[in-house]
CSV table of C-alpha atoms in Angstrom, one decimal:
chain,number,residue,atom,x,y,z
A,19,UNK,CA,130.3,1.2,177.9
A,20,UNK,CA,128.5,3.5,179.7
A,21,UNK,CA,125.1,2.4,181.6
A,22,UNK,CA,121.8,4.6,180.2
A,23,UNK,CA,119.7,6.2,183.1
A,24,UNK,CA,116.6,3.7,183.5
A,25,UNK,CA,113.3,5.3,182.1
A,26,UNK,CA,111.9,5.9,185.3
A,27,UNK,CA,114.8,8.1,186.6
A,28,UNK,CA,114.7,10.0,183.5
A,29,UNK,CA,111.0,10.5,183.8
A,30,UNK,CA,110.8,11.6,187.3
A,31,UNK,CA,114.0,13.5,186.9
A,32,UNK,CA,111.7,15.7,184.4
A,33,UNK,CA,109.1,15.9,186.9
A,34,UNK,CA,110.9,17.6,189.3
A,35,UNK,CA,112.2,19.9,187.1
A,36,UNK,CA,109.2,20.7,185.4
A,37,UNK,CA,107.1,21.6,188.6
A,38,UNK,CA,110.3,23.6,190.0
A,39,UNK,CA,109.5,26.1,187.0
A,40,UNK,CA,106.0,25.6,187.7
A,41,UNK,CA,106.4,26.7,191.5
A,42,UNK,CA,109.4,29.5,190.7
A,43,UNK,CA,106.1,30.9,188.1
A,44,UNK,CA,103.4,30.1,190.6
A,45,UNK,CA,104.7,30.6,194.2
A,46,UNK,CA,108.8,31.8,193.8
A,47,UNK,CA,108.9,32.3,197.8
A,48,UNK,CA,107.8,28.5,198.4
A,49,UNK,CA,110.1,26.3,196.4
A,50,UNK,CA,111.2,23.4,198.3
A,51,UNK,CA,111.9,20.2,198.1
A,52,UNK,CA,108.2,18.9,199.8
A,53,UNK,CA,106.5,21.5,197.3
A,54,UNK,CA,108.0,20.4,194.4
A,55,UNK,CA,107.5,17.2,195.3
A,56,UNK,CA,103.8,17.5,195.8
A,57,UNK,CA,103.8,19.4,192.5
A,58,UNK,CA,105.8,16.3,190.5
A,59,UNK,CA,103.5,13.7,192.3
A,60,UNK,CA,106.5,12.3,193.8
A,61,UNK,CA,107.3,11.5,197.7
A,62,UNK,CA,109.8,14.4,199.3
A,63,UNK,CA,112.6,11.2,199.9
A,64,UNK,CA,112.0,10.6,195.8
A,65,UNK,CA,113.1,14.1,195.5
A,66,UNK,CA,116.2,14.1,197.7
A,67,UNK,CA,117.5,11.3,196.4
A,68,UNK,CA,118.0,13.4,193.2
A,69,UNK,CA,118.5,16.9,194.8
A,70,UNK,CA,120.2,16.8,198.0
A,71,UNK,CA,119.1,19.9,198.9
A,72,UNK,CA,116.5,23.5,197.3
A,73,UNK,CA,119.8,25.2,196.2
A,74,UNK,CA,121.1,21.9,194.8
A,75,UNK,CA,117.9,21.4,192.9
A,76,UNK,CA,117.6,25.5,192.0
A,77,UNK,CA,121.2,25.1,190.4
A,78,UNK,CA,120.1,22.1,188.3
A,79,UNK,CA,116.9,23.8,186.5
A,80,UNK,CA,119.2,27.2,186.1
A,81,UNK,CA,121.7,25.1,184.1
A,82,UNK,CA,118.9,23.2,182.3
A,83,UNK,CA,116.9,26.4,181.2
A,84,UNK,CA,120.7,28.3,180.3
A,85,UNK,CA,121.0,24.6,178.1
A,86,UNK,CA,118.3,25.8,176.0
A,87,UNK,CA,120.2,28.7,174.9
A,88,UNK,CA,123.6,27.1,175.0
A,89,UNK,CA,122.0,24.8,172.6
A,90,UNK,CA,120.4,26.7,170.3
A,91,UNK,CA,123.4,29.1,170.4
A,92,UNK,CA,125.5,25.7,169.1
A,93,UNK,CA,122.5,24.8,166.4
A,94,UNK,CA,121.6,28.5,164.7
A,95,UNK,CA,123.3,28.8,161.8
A,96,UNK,CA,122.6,32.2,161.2
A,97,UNK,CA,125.5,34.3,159.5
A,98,UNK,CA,128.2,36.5,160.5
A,99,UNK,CA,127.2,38.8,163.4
A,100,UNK,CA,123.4,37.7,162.8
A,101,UNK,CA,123.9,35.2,164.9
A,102,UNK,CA,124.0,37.3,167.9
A,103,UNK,CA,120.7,39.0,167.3
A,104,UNK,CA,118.9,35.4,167.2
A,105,UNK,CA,120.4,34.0,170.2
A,106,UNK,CA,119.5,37.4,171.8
A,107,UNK,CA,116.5,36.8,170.7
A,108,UNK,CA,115.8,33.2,171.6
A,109,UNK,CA,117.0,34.7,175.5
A,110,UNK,CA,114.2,36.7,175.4
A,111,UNK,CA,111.8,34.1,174.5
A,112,UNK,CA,113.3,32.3,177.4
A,113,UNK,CA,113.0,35.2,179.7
A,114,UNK,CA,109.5,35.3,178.5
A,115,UNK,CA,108.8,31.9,179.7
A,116,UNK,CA,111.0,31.4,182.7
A,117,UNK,CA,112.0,35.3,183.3
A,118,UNK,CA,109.3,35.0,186.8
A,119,UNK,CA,111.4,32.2,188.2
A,120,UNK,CA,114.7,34.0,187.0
A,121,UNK,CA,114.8,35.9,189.1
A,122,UNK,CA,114.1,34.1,192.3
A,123,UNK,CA,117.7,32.9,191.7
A,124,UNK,CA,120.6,35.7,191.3
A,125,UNK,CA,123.6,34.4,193.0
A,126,UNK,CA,125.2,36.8,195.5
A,127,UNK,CA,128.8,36.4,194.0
A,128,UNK,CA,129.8,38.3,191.6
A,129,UNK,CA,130.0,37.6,188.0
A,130,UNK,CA,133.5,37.5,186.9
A,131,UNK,CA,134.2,35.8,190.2
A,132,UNK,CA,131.9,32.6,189.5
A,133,UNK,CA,133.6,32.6,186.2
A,134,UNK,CA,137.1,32.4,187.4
A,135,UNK,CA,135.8,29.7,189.5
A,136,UNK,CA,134.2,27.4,186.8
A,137,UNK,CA,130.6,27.7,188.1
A,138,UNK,CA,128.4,25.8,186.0
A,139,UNK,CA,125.7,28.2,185.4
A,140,UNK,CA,128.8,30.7,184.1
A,141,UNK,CA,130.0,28.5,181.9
A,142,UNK,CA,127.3,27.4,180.3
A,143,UNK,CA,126.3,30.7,180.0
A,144,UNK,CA,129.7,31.4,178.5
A,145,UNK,CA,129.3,28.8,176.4
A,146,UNK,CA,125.6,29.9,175.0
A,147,UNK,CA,127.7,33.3,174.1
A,148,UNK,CA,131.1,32.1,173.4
A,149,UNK,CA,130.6,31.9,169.8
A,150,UNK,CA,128.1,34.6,168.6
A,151,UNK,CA,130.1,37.8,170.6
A,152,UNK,CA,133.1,36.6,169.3
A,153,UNK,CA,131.8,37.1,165.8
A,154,UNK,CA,130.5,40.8,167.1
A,155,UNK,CA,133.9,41.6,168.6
A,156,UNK,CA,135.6,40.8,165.3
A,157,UNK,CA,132.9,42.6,163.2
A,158,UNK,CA,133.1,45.3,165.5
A,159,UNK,CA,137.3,45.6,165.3
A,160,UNK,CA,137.5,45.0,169.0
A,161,UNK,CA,140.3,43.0,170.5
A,162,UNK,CA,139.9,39.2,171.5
A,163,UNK,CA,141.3,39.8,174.6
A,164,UNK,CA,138.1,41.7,175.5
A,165,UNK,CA,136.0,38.4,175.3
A,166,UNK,CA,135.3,38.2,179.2
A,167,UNK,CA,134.8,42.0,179.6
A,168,UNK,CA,132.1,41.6,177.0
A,169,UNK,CA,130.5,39.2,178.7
A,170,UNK,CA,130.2,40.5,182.2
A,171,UNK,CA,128.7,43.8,180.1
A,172,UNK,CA,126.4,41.1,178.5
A,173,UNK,CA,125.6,39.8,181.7
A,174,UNK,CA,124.7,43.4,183.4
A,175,UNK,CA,122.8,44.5,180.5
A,176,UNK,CA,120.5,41.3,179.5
A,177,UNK,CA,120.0,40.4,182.9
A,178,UNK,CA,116.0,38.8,183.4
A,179,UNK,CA,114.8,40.9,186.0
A,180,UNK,CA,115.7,44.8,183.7
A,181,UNK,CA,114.1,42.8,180.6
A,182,UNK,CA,110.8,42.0,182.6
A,183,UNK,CA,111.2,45.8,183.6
A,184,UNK,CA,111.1,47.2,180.5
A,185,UNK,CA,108.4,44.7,179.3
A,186,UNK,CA,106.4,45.8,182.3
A,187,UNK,CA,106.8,49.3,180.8
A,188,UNK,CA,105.1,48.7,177.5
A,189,UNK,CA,107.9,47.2,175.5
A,190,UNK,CA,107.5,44.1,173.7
A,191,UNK,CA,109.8,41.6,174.6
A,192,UNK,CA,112.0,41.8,171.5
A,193,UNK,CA,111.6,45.9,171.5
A,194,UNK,CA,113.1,45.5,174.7
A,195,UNK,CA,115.9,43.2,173.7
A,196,UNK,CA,116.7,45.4,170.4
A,197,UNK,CA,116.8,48.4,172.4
A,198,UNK,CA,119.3,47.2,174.7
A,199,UNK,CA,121.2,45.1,171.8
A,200,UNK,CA,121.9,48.7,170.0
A,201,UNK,CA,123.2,50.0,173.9
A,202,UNK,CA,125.2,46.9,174.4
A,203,UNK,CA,127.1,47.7,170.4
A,204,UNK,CA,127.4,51.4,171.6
A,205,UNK,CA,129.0,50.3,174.6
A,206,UNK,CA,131.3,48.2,172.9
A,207,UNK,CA,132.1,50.7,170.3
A,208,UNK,CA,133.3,53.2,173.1
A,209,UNK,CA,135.8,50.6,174.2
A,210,UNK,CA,136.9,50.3,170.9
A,211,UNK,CA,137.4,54.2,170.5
A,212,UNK,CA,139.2,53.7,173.9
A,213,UNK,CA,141.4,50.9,173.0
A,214,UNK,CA,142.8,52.9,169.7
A,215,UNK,CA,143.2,56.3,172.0
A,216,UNK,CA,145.9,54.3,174.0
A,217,UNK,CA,147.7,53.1,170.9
């Protein structure tokens, strides 16, 4: 049987996390493993003996704010091709809370590449999206075997940093998501049209 984490662990696991958020928000170019510490109320060796490094700890609170969506993605029960509009919507709500900190941390591989490799952060991003585009692409006539492409479009098209652009702009959050939702189906359309043109 498996051993549970000890409270303490658990709790100051948390508090690192929490003020790495705080600091991406507050002070993105001084993230580190002493300022998050200062920030959690922890000692810097406390910290490292969770993270051994800032780009061990970055990767961590990526994959924990993606969780939220992979999770909600997994617990909406929102029908049919609806369920894509709420999970685009709960991203934005996410962007609108952690969107700052976002984008301290675009990798410099490319997209399709981490996912061949199995990064974490792609596939639980995959797996946040994995079930509501596959219900598009079928509504939407389009080929399974267009799953991946889809999601490298998603990924380009819904990425933080173009959101927070267009909310800079004047759009509401969820104008800006809905404007680039009804983009991202006309996209997918035109492959569509292109598939049946090779037929």
């Amino acid at each position: 049987m498996a051993r549970r984490p000890r409270k303490d662990v658990v709790r100051n696991n948390r508090a690192i996390l929490r003020a790495t958020g705080e600091l991406l928000r507050d002070d993105p170019t001084g993230v580190n493993i002493p300022a998050v510490a200062g920030r959690a109320g922890l000692s810097a060796p406390t910290v490292y003996r969770y993270y051994a490094s800032t780009d061990a700890l970055l990767g961590r609170y990526m994959i924990e704010v993606l969780a939220q969506l992979r999770d909600f993605s997994h617990e909406c029960e929102a029908p049919g091709i609806h369920l894509f509009a709420q999970v685009l919507t709960e991203w934005g709500s996410i962007i609108e809370v952690y969107g700052s900190g976002l984008v301290q941390l675009r990798s410099r591989r490319g997209y399709l590449e981490r996912l061949d490799a199995q990064d974490p952060l792609i596939s639980t991003t995959r797996e946040a999206w994995e079930r509501p585009l596959r219900r598009l692409l079928k509504a939407e006539q389009i080929e399974e075997d267009r799953f991946e492409s889809a999601l490298f479009l998603l990924n380009l098209m819904f990425d933080p940093r173009d959101l927070l652009d267009l909310s800079a702009r004047g759009h509401a959050m969820p104008d800006a998501i809905e404007l680039m939702r009804i983009a991202y189906v006309a996209a997918l359309r035109e492959w569509r049209s292109l598939d049946a043109a090779r037929v």
